[in-house]
Amino acid sequence: MRLGPVLPLIAAAGLAALTLTGSAATPDKAVHHGSFRWSEPQDWFGGFSGLEVSDDGRTFTALTDRGLIVRGAFVRKAGRIAGVRDTAMTPLRDPKGRVPKPFDRDSEGLAIRADGRLFVSFEGFHRVWVYLSDAAAAWIPRHPDFKGMQGNSSLEALAVDAAGRLYTIPERSGKLTRPFPVYRYAGRKWSIPFTLPRRGGFLPVGADFGPDGRLYLLEREFTGFGFRSRVRAFSLLEDRVSGEETLFTTFTRQHDNLEGIAVWRDDAGRIRLTMVSDDNFRRIQRTEFVEYALLP
């Protein structure tokens, strides 16, 4: 989701005191492991909305909301991200191998299956495409609900479980008291096996399944002065969800507009949450990688 006309409010109200609004992080669940501000001189750089990280935490695949896939490697020092190298950009293509028109390339969610298949969810024209290669997309049938979803607030979060099933979650559920529906595609059609409860003003923007099998949900709240972020984790047993756990909740402007999340296990055996921010192509924002580590 792009937050265009409201973002100048951040600069206008950019007082230091505003960084202290909101709830503090919960150190008993996850701790901030480090942040790295990322920049590239190319015109395409920015607007990152999806992220996948390799099992060893060394390489990444990122998605921009202008229909670009960016691949690269992390430079790490003492386990923390200290740089980015070997970046390469590839534009997403439609089923006919063409670059889509701007309205059709508002890409938001990214998931990569174990066999290398790459899935991308889109706003504007709400849909999910799958890529066997960078040359052309293939259609995944749409659920009837997709057609009526709110513009600029639809299929933000995308994830693949260990069985290869695809999950997507819209940014808005339609009502403040209505849980977020979770759509699952198991190779034939979409179903809604369960919902996730709404808590406060946070909205889903990214998701991933961790090596522990849990579903990790990255959520964002825009306060009018900046962004807050939260990550919740859920245990799944087929069509039942349980064990909801809030891992951290940030202050306003503690980080930028975190939208993409990848979950992996480091050499010490800890679960890492690596996230990337969407700068909305605005100078007052920043692109950053942010990492948290779950405590034992």
Tab-separated table of C-alpha atoms in Angstrom:
chain	number	residue	atom	x	y	z
A	1	MET	CA	0.000	0.000	0.000
A	2	ARG	CA	1.293	3.467	-0.889
A	3	LEU	CA	0.694	6.302	1.568
A	4	GLY	CA	1.037	9.303	-0.725
A	5	PRO	CA	-0.743	12.511	0.341
A	6	VAL	CA	-0.575	11.866	4.077
A	7	LEU	CA	3.174	11.408	4.294
A	8	PRO	CA	4.119	15.115	4.270
A	9	LEU	CA	2.525	15.209	7.724
A	10	ILE	CA	5.501	13.236	8.979
A	11	ALA	CA	7.938	15.978	8.026
A	12	ALA	CA	5.661	18.731	9.278
A	13	ALA	CA	5.322	17.070	12.649
A	14	GLY	CA	8.844	15.690	12.839
A	15	LEU	CA	9.535	16.530	16.470
A	16	ALA	CA	11.810	14.315	18.475
A	17	ALA	CA	9.116	13.755	21.055
A	18	LEU	CA	6.950	12.015	18.511
A	19	THR	CA	9.394	9.150	18.291
A	20	LEU	CA	8.310	8.150	21.797
A	21	THR	CA	4.615	7.706	21.086
A	22	GLY	CA	3.167	4.202	21.032
A	23	SER	CA	4.041	1.076	22.922
A	24	ALA	CA	7.515	-0.109	23.720
A	25	ALA	CA	8.945	-3.306	22.290
A	26	THR	CA	8.549	-6.479	24.330
A	27	PRO	CA	12.107	-7.589	25.138
A	28	ASP	CA	10.975	-10.940	26.538
A	29	LYS	CA	9.914	-12.092	23.045
A	30	ALA	CA	12.298	-10.535	20.507
A	31	VAL	CA	15.190	-8.085	20.598
A	32	HIS	CA	16.384	-5.600	18.005
A	33	HIS	CA	19.469	-7.150	16.429
A	34	GLY	CA	20.413	-4.296	14.120
A	35	SER	CA	19.412	-1.950	11.294
A	36	PHE	CA	21.137	-1.009	8.056
A	37	ARG	CA	20.171	1.905	5.839
A	38	TRP	CA	20.305	0.758	2.224
A	39	SER	CA	20.704	3.032	-0.799
A	40	GLU	CA	21.514	2.602	-4.481
A	41	PRO	CA	22.073	5.330	-7.104
A	42	GLN	CA	19.745	3.761	-9.691
A	43	ASP	CA	16.402	5.388	-10.530
A	44	TRP	CA	14.488	2.172	-9.858
A	45	PHE	CA	15.609	1.970	-6.248
A	46	GLY	CA	12.959	2.212	-3.506
A	47	GLY	CA	9.422	1.152	-2.690
A	48	PHE	CA	10.288	-2.279	-1.290
A	49	SER	CA	7.213	-4.214	-0.231
A	50	GLY	CA	8.238	-7.897	-0.142
A	51	LEU	CA	11.269	-9.861	1.055
A	52	GLU	CA	12.683	-13.396	1.094
A	53	VAL	CA	16.009	-14.369	2.695
A	54	SER	CA	18.001	-17.550	2.115
A	55	ASP	CA	18.109	-20.177	4.869
A	56	ASP	CA	21.618	-19.067	5.873
A	57	GLY	CA	20.724	-15.363	5.913
A	58	ARG	CA	23.336	-14.457	3.300
A	59	THR	CA	21.294	-13.590	0.205
A	60	PHE	CA	17.914	-11.970	-0.374
A	61	THR	CA	15.201	-11.433	-2.957
A	62	ALA	CA	13.189	-8.224	-2.626
A	63	LEU	CA	10.101	-6.915	-4.398
A	64	THR	CA	9.237	-3.292	-5.161
A	65	ASP	CA	5.732	-1.955	-5.552
A	66	ARG	CA	6.610	-0.941	-9.114
A	67	GLY	CA	6.908	-4.510	-10.329
A	68	LEU	CA	10.642	-5.148	-9.907
A	69	ILE	CA	12.507	-8.107	-8.405
A	70	VAL	CA	15.856	-7.213	-6.804
A	71	ARG	CA	18.339	-9.904	-5.802
A	72	GLY	CA	21.467	-9.351	-3.754
A	73	ALA	CA	23.732	-10.482	-0.919
A	74	PHE	CA	24.253	-9.180	2.587
A	75	VAL	CA	27.617	-8.157	3.952
A	76	ARG	CA	27.532	-9.165	7.607
A	77	LYS	CA	29.842	-8.241	10.459
A	78	ALA	CA	29.408	-10.084	13.764
A	79	GLY	CA	26.162	-11.436	12.336
A	80	ARG	CA	24.691	-7.991	11.655
A	81	ILE	CA	23.934	-6.514	8.232
A	82	ALA	CA	26.688	-4.035	7.384
A	83	GLY	CA	26.239	-3.735	3.622
A	84	VAL	CA	24.608	-5.011	0.452
A	85	ARG	CA	26.449	-6.255	-2.630
A	86	ASP	CA	25.878	-7.957	-5.988
A	87	THR	CA	22.450	-6.432	-6.563
A	88	ALA	CA	20.605	-7.207	-9.786
A	89	MET	CA	17.169	-5.954	-10.889
A	90	THR	CA	14.637	-7.767	-13.069
A	91	PRO	CA	11.220	-6.383	-14.103
A	92	LEU	CA	8.224	-8.644	-13.569
A	93	ARG	CA	6.489	-9.737	-16.768
A	94	ASP	CA	2.934	-10.759	-17.542
A	95	PRO	CA	1.869	-14.161	-18.956
A	96	LYS	CA	2.730	-12.920	-22.474
A	97	GLY	CA	6.222	-11.891	-21.435
A	98	ARG	CA	5.500	-8.167	-21.474
A	99	VAL	CA	6.105	-5.578	-18.750
A	100	PRO	CA	2.622	-4.720	-17.376
A	101	LYS	CA	1.166	-1.226	-17.412
A	102	PRO	CA	1.668	0.801	-14.199
A	103	PHE	CA	-1.795	0.047	-12.772
A	104	ASP	CA	-1.206	-3.692	-13.216
A	105	ARG	CA	2.271	-3.835	-11.656
A	106	ASP	CA	1.533	-2.639	-8.099
A	107	SER	CA	3.231	-5.691	-6.583
A	108	GLU	CA	3.050	-6.088	-2.809
A	109	GLY	CA	3.587	-9.638	-1.520
A	110	LEU	CA	6.445	-12.060	-2.270
A	111	ALA	CA	6.874	-15.753	-1.480
A	112	ILE	CA	9.324	-18.341	-2.832
A	113	ARG	CA	8.536	-22.052	-2.647
A	114	ALA	CA	11.150	-24.724	-1.948
A	115	ASP	CA	11.201	-25.697	-5.639
A	116	GLY	CA	12.120	-22.141	-6.606
A	117	ARG	CA	8.707	-21.006	-7.807
A	118	LEU	CA	8.190	-17.338	-7.090
A	119	PHE	CA	4.752	-15.972	-6.170
A	120	VAL	CA	3.739	-12.292	-6.284
A	121	SER	CA	0.510	-10.672	-5.089
A	122	PHE	CA	-0.778	-7.443	-6.608
A	123	GLU	CA	-2.997	-4.528	-5.679
A	124	GLY	CA	-4.841	-2.452	-8.265
A	125	PHE	CA	-5.994	-5.506	-10.176
A	126	HIS	CA	-6.120	-7.890	-7.190
A	127	ARG	CA	-4.462	-11.179	-8.098
A	128	VAL	CA	-1.534	-13.560	-7.547
A	129	TRP	CA	0.895	-14.603	-10.294
A	130	VAL	CA	3.465	-17.406	-10.187
A	131	TYR	CA	6.839	-17.375	-11.932
A	132	LEU	CA	8.724	-20.468	-13.055
A	133	SER	CA	11.342	-18.106	-14.499
A	134	ASP	CA	11.761	-14.361	-14.975
A	135	ALA	CA	10.485	-14.587	-18.560
A	136	ALA	CA	6.724	-14.768	-17.995
A	137	ALA	CA	4.078	-15.155	-15.303
A	138	ALA	CA	1.344	-17.767	-15.005
A	139	TRP	CA	-2.118	-17.093	-13.630
A	140	ILE	CA	-3.403	-18.445	-10.338
A	141	PRO	CA	-7.222	-18.501	-10.281
A	142	ARG	CA	-8.750	-15.642	-8.318
A	143	HIS	CA	-10.989	-16.112	-5.304
A	144	PRO	CA	-14.387	-14.375	-5.812
A	145	ASP	CA	-13.556	-12.056	-2.882
A	146	PHE	CA	-10.556	-10.579	-4.698
A	147	LYS	CA	-12.711	-8.633	-7.155
A	148	GLY	CA	-14.439	-6.623	-4.431
A	149	MET	CA	-11.382	-5.792	-2.314
A	150	GLN	CA	-10.534	-2.202	-1.465
A	151	GLY	CA	-8.206	-0.385	-3.824
A	152	ASN	CA	-4.641	0.055	-2.543
A	153	SER	CA	-5.445	-2.154	0.463
A	154	SER	CA	-5.765	-5.707	-0.754
A	155	LEU	CA	-3.311	-8.626	-1.027
A	156	GLU	CA	-0.344	-7.265	0.930
A	157	ALA	CA	0.913	-10.402	2.701
A	158	LEU	CA	1.978	-13.611	0.943
A	159	ALA	CA	3.606	-16.761	2.353
A	160	VAL	CA	4.223	-20.426	1.500
A	161	ASP	CA	4.149	-23.184	4.135
A	162	ALA	CA	6.356	-26.290	4.309
A	163	ALA	CA	3.778	-28.274	2.303
A	164	GLY	CA	3.979	-25.768	-0.552
A	165	ARG	CA	0.564	-24.229	0.057
A	166	LEU	CA	0.152	-20.522	-0.637
A	167	TYR	CA	-1.427	-18.060	1.822
A	168	THR	CA	-2.412	-14.434	1.300
A	169	ILE	CA	-3.905	-11.866	3.678
A	170	PRO	CA	-5.545	-8.567	2.682
A	171	GLU	CA	-4.473	-5.371	4.399
A	172	ARG	CA	-8.046	-4.565	5.432
A	173	SER	CA	-10.839	-6.836	6.605
A	174	GLY	CA	-13.721	-4.438	5.861
A	175	LYS	CA	-14.641	-3.571	9.458
A	176	LEU	CA	-12.681	-2.621	12.571
A	177	THR	CA	-14.278	-5.528	14.455
A	178	ARG	CA	-13.870	-8.116	11.679
A	179	PRO	CA	-10.891	-10.527	11.750
A	180	PHE	CA	-8.530	-10.677	8.779
A	181	PRO	CA	-9.406	-13.542	6.408
A	182	VAL	CA	-6.555	-15.859	5.431
A	183	TYR	CA	-6.839	-17.267	1.898
A	184	ARG	CA	-5.089	-20.578	1.151
A	185	TYR	CA	-4.345	-22.016	-2.292
A	186	ALA	CA	-3.465	-25.697	-2.321
A	187	GLY	CA	-3.175	-26.249	-6.065
A	188	ARG	CA	-6.805	-26.176	-7.220
A	189	LYS	CA	-8.736	-23.338	-5.629
A	190	TRP	CA	-8.661	-20.825	-2.802
A	191	SER	CA	-10.284	-21.464	0.565
A	192	ILE	CA	-10.501	-19.499	3.822
A	193	PRO	CA	-9.364	-22.037	6.437
A	194	PHE	CA	-9.144	-19.514	9.298
A	195	THR	CA	-9.010	-15.847	10.240
A	196	LEU	CA	-6.592	-13.787	12.318
A	197	PRO	CA	-7.880	-11.421	15.021
A	198	ARG	CA	-7.512	-7.669	14.659
A	199	ARG	CA	-5.669	-6.003	17.541
A	200	GLY	CA	-5.718	-2.217	17.637
A	201	GLY	CA	-4.971	-0.128	14.567
A	202	PHE	CA	-2.372	-2.423	13.005
A	203	LEU	CA	-2.868	-3.800	9.471
A	204	PRO	CA	-1.093	-6.775	7.800
A	205	VAL	CA	1.667	-5.904	5.320
A	206	GLY	CA	3.869	-9.022	5.234
A	207	ALA	CA	3.982	-12.668	6.276
A	208	ASP	CA	6.305	-15.654	6.288
A	209	PHE	CA	6.455	-19.173	7.689
A	210	GLY	CA	9.423	-19.693	9.962
A	211	PRO	CA	11.630	-22.796	10.239
A	212	ASP	CA	9.602	-23.628	13.365
A	213	GLY	CA	6.432	-23.899	11.242
A	214	ARG	CA	4.757	-20.846	12.756
A	215	LEU	CA	3.127	-18.094	10.692
A	216	TYR	CA	4.783	-14.723	11.322
A	217	LEU	CA	2.686	-11.649	10.528
A	218	LEU	CA	4.242	-8.197	10.057
A	219	GLU	CA	1.763	-5.389	10.718
A	220	ARG	CA	1.900	-1.629	10.328
A	221	GLU	CA	0.060	1.308	11.857
A	222	PHE	CA	0.251	4.843	10.475
A	223	THR	CA	-0.346	7.239	13.363
A	224	GLY	CA	-0.412	10.476	11.354
A	225	PHE	CA	3.116	11.278	12.572
A	226	GLY	CA	4.909	8.142	11.448
A	227	PHE	CA	4.822	4.372	11.389
A	228	ARG	CA	4.668	1.752	14.104
A	229	SER	CA	5.391	-1.902	13.457
A	230	ARG	CA	4.375	-5.136	15.138
A	231	VAL	CA	5.049	-8.814	14.532
A	232	ARG	CA	2.740	-11.551	15.776
A	233	ALA	CA	3.310	-15.300	15.479
A	234	PHE	CA	0.659	-18.017	15.222
A	235	SER	CA	0.745	-21.790	15.468
A	236	LEU	CA	-1.287	-23.593	12.812
A	237	LEU	CA	-2.780	-27.068	12.809
A	238	GLU	CA	-4.510	-27.500	9.455
A	239	ASP	CA	-7.610	-25.286	9.745
A	240	ARG	CA	-7.030	-24.183	13.330
A	241	VAL	CA	-4.911	-21.295	14.510
A	242	SER	CA	-3.656	-21.004	18.088
A	243	GLY	CA	-0.803	-19.777	20.214
A	244	GLU	CA	-1.034	-16.122	19.184
A	245	GLU	CA	2.045	-14.312	20.443
A	246	THR	CA	3.120	-10.685	20.033
A	247	LEU	CA	6.876	-10.662	19.518
A	248	PHE	CA	7.480	-6.910	19.459
A	249	THR	CA	5.707	-3.598	19.003
A	250	THR	CA	7.739	-0.517	18.099
A	251	PHE	CA	7.529	3.157	18.948
A	252	THR	CA	6.316	5.547	16.259
A	253	ARG	CA	9.241	6.208	13.874
A	254	GLN	CA	11.515	3.739	15.655
A	255	HIS	CA	11.872	2.195	12.206
A	256	ASP	CA	10.575	3.333	8.844
A	257	ASN	CA	7.643	1.807	6.949
A	258	LEU	CA	8.436	-1.915	7.371
A	259	GLU	CA	6.520	-3.958	4.760
A	260	GLY	CA	8.460	-7.129	3.911
A	261	ILE	CA	9.471	-9.905	6.318
A	262	ALA	CA	11.577	-13.066	6.067
A	263	VAL	CA	12.078	-15.568	8.902
A	264	TRP	CA	15.119	-17.862	9.165
A	265	ARG	CA	17.407	-19.522	11.727
A	266	ASP	CA	20.964	-18.286	12.300
A	267	ASP	CA	24.101	-20.287	13.142
A	268	ALA	CA	23.390	-19.902	16.860
A	269	GLY	CA	19.998	-21.552	16.432
A	270	ARG	CA	17.987	-18.364	16.985
A	271	ILE	CA	14.994	-17.377	14.888
A	272	ARG	CA	15.752	-14.165	12.994
A	273	LEU	CA	13.184	-11.753	11.592
A	274	THR	CA	14.614	-9.724	8.697
A	275	MET	CA	12.439	-6.876	7.431
A	276	VAL	CA	12.691	-4.209	4.736
A	277	SER	CA	11.019	-0.798	4.609
A	278	ASP	CA	9.098	0.903	1.822
A	279	ASP	CA	10.299	4.487	1.466
A	280	ASN	CA	7.421	5.391	-0.900
A	281	PHE	CA	10.106	7.029	-3.070
A	282	ARG	CA	10.208	10.007	-0.682
A	283	ARG	CA	13.324	11.711	0.636
A	284	ILE	CA	11.843	12.108	4.098
A	285	GLN	CA	11.748	8.324	4.402
A	286	ARG	CA	14.477	5.706	4.192
A	287	THR	CA	15.005	2.180	2.931
A	288	GLU	CA	16.373	0.011	5.701
A	289	PHE	CA	16.857	-3.609	6.614
A	290	VAL	CA	15.828	-4.243	10.210
A	291	GLU	CA	16.507	-7.471	12.106
A	292	TYR	CA	15.107	-8.855	15.325
A	293	ALA	CA	16.111	-12.063	17.070
A	294	LEU	CA	13.784	-14.204	19.167
A	295	LEU	CA	15.035	-14.994	22.628
A	296	PRO	CA	15.219	-18.669	23.632
